[in-house]
PDB file of C-alpha atoms and ligand atoms in Angstrom:
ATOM      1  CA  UNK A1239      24.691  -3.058   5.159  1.00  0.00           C
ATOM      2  CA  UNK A1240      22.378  -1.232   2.713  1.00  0.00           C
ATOM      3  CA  UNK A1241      23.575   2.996   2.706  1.00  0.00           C
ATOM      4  CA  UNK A1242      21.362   5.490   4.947  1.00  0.00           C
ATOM      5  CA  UNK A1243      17.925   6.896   3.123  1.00  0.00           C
ATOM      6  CA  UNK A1244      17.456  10.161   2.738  1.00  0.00           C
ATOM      7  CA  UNK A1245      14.700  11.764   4.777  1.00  0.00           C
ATOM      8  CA  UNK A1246      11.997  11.079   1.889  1.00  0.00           C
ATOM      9  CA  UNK A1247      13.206   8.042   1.192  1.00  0.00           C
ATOM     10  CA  UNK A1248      12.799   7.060   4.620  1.00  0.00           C
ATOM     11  CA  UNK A1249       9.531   8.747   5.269  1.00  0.00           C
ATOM     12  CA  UNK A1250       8.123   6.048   2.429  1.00  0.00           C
ATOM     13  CA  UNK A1251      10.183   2.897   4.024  1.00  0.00           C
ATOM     14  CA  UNK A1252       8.505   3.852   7.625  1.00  0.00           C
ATOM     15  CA  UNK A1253       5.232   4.108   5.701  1.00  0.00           C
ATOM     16  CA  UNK A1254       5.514   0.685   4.272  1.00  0.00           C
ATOM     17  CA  UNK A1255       6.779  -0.958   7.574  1.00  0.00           C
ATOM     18  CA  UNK A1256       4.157   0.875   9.637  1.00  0.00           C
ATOM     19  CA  UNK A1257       1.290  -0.861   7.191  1.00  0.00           C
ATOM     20  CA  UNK A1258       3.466  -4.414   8.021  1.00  0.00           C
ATOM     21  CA  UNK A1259       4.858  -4.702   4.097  1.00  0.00           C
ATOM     22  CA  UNK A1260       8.762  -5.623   4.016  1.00  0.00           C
ATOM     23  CA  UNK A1261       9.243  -4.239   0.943  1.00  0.00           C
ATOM     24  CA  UNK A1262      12.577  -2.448   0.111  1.00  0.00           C
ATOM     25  CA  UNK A1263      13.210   0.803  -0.570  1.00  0.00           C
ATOM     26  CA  UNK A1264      16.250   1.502  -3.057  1.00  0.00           C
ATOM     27  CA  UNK A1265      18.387   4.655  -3.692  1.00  0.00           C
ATOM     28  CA  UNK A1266      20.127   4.166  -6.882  1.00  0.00           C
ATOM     29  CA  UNK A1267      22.774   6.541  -8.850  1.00  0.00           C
ATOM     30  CA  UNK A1268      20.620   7.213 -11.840  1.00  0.00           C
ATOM     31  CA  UNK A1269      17.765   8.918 -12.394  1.00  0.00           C
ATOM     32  CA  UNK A1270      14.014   7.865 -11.276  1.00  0.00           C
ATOM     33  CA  UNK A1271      12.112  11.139 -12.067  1.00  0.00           C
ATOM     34  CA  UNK A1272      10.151   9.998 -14.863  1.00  0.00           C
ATOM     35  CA  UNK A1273       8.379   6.280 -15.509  1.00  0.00           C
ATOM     36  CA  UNK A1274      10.977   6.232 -18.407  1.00  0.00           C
ATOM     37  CA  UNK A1275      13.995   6.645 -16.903  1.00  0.00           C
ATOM     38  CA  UNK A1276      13.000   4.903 -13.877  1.00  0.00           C
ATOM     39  CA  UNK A1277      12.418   1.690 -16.240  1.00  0.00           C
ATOM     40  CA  UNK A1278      15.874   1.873 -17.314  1.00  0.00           C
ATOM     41  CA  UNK A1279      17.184   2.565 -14.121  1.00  0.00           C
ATOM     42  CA  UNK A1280      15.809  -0.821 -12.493  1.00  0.00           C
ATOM     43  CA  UNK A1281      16.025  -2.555 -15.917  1.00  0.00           C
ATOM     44  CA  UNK A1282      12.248  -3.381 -16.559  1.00  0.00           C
ATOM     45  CA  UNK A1283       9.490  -2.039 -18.661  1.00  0.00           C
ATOM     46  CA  UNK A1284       7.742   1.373 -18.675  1.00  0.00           C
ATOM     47  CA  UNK A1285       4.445  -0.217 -18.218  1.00  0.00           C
ATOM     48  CA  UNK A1286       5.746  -1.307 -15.065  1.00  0.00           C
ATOM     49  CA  UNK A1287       6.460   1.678 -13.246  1.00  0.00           C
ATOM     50  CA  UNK A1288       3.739   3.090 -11.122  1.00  0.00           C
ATOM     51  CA  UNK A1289       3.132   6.789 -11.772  1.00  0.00           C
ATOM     52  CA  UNK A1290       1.577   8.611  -8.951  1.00  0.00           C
ATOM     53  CA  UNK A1291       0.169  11.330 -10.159  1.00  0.00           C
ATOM     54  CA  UNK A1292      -1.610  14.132  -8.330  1.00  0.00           C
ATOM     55  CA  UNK A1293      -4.171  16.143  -9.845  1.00  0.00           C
ATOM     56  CA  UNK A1294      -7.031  18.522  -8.343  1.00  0.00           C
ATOM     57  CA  UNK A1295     -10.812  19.036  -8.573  1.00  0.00           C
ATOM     58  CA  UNK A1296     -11.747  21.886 -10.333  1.00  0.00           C
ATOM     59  CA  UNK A1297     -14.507  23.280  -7.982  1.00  0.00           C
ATOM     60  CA  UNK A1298     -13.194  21.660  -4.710  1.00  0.00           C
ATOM     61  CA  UNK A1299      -9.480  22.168  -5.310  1.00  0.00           C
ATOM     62  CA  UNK A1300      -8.999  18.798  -3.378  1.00  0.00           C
ATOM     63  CA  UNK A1301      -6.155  16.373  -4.649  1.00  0.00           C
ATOM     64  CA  UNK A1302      -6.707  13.140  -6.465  1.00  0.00           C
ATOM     65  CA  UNK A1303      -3.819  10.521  -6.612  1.00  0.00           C
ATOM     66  CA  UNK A1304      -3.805   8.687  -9.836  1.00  0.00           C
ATOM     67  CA  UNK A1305      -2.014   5.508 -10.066  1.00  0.00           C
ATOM     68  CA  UNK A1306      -1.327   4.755 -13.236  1.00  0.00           C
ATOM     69  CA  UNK A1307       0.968   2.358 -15.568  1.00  0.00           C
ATOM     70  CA  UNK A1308       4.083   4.458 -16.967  1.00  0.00           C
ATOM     71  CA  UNK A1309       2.488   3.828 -20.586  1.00  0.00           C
ATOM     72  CA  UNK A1310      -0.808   5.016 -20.183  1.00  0.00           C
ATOM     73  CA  UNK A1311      -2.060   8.071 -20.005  1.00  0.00           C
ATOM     74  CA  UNK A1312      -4.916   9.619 -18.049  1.00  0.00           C
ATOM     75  CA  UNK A1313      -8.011  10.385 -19.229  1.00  0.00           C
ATOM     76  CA  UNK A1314      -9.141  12.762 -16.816  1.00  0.00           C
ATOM     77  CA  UNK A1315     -12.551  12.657 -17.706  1.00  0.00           C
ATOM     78  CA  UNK A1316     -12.948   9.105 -16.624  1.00  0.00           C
ATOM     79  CA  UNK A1317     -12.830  10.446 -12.970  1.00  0.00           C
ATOM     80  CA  UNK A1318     -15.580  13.071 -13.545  1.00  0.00           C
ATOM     81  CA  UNK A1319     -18.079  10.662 -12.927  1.00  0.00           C
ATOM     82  CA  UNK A1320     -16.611   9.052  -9.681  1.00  0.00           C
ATOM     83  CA  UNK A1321     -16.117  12.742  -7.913  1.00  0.00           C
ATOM     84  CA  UNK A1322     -19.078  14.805  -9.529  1.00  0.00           C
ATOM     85  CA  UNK A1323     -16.652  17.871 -10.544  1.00  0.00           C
ATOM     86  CA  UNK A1324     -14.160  17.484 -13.447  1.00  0.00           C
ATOM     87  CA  UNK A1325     -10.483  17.117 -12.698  1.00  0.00           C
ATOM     88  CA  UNK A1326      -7.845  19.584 -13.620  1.00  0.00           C
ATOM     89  CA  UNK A1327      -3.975  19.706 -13.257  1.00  0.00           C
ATOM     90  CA  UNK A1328      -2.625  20.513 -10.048  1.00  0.00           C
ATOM     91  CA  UNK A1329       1.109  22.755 -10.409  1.00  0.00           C
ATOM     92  CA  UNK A1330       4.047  21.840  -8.402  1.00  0.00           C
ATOM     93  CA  UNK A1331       3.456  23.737  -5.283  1.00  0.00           C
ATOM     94  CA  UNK A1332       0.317  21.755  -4.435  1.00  0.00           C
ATOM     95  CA  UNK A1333       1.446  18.401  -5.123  1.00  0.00           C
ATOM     96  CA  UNK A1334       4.612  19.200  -2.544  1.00  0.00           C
ATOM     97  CA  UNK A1335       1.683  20.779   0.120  1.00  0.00           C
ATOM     98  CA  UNK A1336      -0.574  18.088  -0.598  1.00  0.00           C
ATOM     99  CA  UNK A1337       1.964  14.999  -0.617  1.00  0.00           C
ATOM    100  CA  UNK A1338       5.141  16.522   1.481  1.00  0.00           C
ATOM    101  CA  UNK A1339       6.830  15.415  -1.885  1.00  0.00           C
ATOM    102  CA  UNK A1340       8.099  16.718  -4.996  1.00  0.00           C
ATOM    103  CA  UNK A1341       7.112  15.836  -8.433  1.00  0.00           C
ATOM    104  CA  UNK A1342       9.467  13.006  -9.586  1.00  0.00           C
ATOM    105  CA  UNK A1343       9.642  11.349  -6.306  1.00  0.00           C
ATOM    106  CA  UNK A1344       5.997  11.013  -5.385  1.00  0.00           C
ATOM    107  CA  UNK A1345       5.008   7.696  -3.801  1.00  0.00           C
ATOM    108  CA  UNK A1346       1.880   6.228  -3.622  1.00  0.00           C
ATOM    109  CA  UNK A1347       2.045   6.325   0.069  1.00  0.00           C
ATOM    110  CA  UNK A1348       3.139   8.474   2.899  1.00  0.00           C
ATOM    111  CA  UNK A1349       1.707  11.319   1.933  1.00  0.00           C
ATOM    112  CA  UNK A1350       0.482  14.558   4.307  1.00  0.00           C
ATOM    113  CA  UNK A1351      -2.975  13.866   4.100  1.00  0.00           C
ATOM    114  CA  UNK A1352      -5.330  11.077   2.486  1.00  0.00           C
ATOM    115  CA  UNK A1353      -6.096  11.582  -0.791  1.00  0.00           C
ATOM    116  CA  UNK A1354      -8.714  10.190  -2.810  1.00  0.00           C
ATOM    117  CA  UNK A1355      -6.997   7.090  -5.126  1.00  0.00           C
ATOM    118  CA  UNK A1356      -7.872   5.677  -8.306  1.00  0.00           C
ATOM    119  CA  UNK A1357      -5.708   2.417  -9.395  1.00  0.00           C
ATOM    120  CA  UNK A1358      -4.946   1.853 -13.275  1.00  0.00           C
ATOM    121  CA  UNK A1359      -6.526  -1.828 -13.706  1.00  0.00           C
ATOM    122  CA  UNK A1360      -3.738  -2.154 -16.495  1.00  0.00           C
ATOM    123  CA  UNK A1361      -1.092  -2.712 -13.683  1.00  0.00           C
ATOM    124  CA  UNK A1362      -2.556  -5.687 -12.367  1.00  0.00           C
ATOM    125  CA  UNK A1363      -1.290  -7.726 -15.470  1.00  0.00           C
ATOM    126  CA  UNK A1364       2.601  -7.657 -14.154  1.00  0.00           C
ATOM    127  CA  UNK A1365       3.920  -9.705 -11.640  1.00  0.00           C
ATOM    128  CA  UNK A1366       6.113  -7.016 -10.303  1.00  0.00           C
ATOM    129  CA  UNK A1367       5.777  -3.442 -10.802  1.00  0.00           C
ATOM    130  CA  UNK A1368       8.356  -0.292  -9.609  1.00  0.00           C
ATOM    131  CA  UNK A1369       6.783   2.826  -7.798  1.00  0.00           C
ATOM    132  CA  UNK A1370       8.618   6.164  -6.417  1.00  0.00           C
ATOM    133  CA  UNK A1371       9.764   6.106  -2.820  1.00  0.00           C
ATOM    134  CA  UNK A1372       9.787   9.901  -2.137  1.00  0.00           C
ATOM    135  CA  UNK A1373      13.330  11.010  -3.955  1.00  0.00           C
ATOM    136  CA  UNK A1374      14.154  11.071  -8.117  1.00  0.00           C
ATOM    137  CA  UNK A1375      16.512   8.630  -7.132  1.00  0.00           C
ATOM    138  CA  UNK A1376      14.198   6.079  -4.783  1.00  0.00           C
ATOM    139  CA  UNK A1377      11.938   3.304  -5.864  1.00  0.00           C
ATOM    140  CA  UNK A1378      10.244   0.098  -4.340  1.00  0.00           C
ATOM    141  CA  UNK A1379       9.273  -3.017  -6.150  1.00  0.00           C
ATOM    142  CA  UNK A1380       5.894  -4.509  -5.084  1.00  0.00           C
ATOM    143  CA  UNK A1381       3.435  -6.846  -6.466  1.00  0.00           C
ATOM    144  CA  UNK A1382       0.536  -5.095  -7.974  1.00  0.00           C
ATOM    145  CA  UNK A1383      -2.019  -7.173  -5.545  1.00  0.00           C
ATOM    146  CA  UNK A1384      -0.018  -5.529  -2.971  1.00  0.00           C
ATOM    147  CA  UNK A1385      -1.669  -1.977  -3.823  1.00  0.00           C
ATOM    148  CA  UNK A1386      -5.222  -1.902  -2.512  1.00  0.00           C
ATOM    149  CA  UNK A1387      -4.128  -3.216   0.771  1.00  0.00           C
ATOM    150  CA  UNK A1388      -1.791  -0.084   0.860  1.00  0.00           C
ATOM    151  CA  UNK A1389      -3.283   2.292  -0.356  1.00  0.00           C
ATOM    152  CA  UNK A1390      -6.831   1.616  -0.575  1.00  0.00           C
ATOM    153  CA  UNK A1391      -8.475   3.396  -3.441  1.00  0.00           C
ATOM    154  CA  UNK A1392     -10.619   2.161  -6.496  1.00  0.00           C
ATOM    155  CA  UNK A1393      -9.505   0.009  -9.283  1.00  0.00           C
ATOM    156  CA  UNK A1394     -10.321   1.749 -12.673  1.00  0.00           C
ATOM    157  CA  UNK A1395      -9.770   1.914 -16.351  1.00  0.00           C
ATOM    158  CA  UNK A1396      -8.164   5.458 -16.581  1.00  0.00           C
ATOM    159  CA  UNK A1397      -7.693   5.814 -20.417  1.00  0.00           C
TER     160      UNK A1397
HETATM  161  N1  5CA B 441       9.632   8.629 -10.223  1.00  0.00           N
HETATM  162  C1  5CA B 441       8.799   8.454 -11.377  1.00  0.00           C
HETATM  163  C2  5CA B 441       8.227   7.067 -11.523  1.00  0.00           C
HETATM  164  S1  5CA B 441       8.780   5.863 -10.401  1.00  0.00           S
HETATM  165  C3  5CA B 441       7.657   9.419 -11.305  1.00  0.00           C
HETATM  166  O1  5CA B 441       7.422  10.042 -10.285  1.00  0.00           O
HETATM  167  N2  5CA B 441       6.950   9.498 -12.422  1.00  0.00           N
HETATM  168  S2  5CA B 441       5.562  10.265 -12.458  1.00  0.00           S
HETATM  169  O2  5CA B 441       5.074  10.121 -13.798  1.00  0.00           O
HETATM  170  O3  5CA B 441       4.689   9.813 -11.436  1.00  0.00           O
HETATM  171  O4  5CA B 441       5.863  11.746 -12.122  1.00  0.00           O
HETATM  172  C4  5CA B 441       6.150  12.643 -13.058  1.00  0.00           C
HETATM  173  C5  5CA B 441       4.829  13.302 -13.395  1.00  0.00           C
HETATM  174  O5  5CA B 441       4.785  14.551 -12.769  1.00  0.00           O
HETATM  175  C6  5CA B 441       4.622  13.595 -14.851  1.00  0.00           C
HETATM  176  O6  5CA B 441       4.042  12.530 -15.535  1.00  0.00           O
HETATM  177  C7  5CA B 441       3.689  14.782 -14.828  1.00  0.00           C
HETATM  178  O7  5CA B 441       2.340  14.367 -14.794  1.00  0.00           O
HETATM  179  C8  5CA B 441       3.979  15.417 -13.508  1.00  0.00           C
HETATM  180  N3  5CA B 441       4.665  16.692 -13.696  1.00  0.00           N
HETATM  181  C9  5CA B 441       5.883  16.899 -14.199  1.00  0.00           C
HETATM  182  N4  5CA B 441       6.172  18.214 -14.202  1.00  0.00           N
HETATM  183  C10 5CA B 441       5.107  18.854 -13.673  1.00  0.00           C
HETATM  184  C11 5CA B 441       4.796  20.218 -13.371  1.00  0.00           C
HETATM  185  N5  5CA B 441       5.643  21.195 -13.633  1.00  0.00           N
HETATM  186  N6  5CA B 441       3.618  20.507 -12.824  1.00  0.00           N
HETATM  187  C12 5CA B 441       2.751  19.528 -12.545  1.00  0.00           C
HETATM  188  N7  5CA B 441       2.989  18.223 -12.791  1.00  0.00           N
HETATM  189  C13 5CA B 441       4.149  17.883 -13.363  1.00  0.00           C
END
């Protein structure tokens, strides 16, 4: 029998089962924390790790989940269009208020509140891709089709 989650772990495998997806949450012994050594850990490419990454409006201060391929890297101007203010980095504090998760283990669902998504269209050219499950150490392998029905969100080019 697979070992006991931890609590963030967890939080992300009740998420999944409570939107009806049987997807596994892992634990392993390395490290997770970045899409790098998360491709290593699972033993697949970088471009298939799913970054979650939180940033925040400018005027509004409100958090915007980016979901991007572990190669590519945002273009946060791309979004100013889509939310009418431009987008700006959001520090470590906020994405733990804002998610209930720290940066390194931040999953693309479960979080405190609902955040406005973006989706990098570059993931949908894997078959299976790896995302955090709440921990440095916790991931979950999905199908990229699998993303808009869990998280919703809008399917962009975000370089
Ligand atoms: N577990 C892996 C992938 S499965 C993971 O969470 N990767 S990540 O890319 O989504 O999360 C790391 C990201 O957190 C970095 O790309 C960076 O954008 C952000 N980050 C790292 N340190 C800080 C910091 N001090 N303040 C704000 N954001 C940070």
């Amino acid at each position: 029998m697979a070992e006991k989650l931890s609590p963030s772990a967890q939080k992300v495998q009740d998420a999944l089962a409570s939107l009806g997806f049987t997807l596994e949450v892992v634990e392993l012994p390395g490290s997770t924390r970045t899409a790098v050594e998360a491709a290593q850990a699972v033993g697949c490419e970088v471009g298939q790790i799913v970054k979650s990454l939180v940033f925040k409006t400018r005027r509004s201060s409100q958090p915007v989940l980016v979901i991007a391929s572990g190669t590519n890297r945002v273009n946060e101007h791309v979004f100013e269009t889509f939310l009418g203010e431009p987008l700006g980095k959001a520090d470590a504090d906020f994405v733990r208020q804002r998610t209930g998760f720290v940066i390194g283990g931040v999953p693309p669902l479960g979080h405190a509140e609902q955040l406005t998504t973006f989706i990098d269209q570059d993931l949908f050219q894997y078959d299976e891709i790896w995302a955090a499950a709440g921990t440095p150490h916790a991931v979950f392998r999905l199908h990229p089709q699998d993303l808009p029905r869990m998280i919703g969100g809008k399917v962009v080019r975000i370089t």
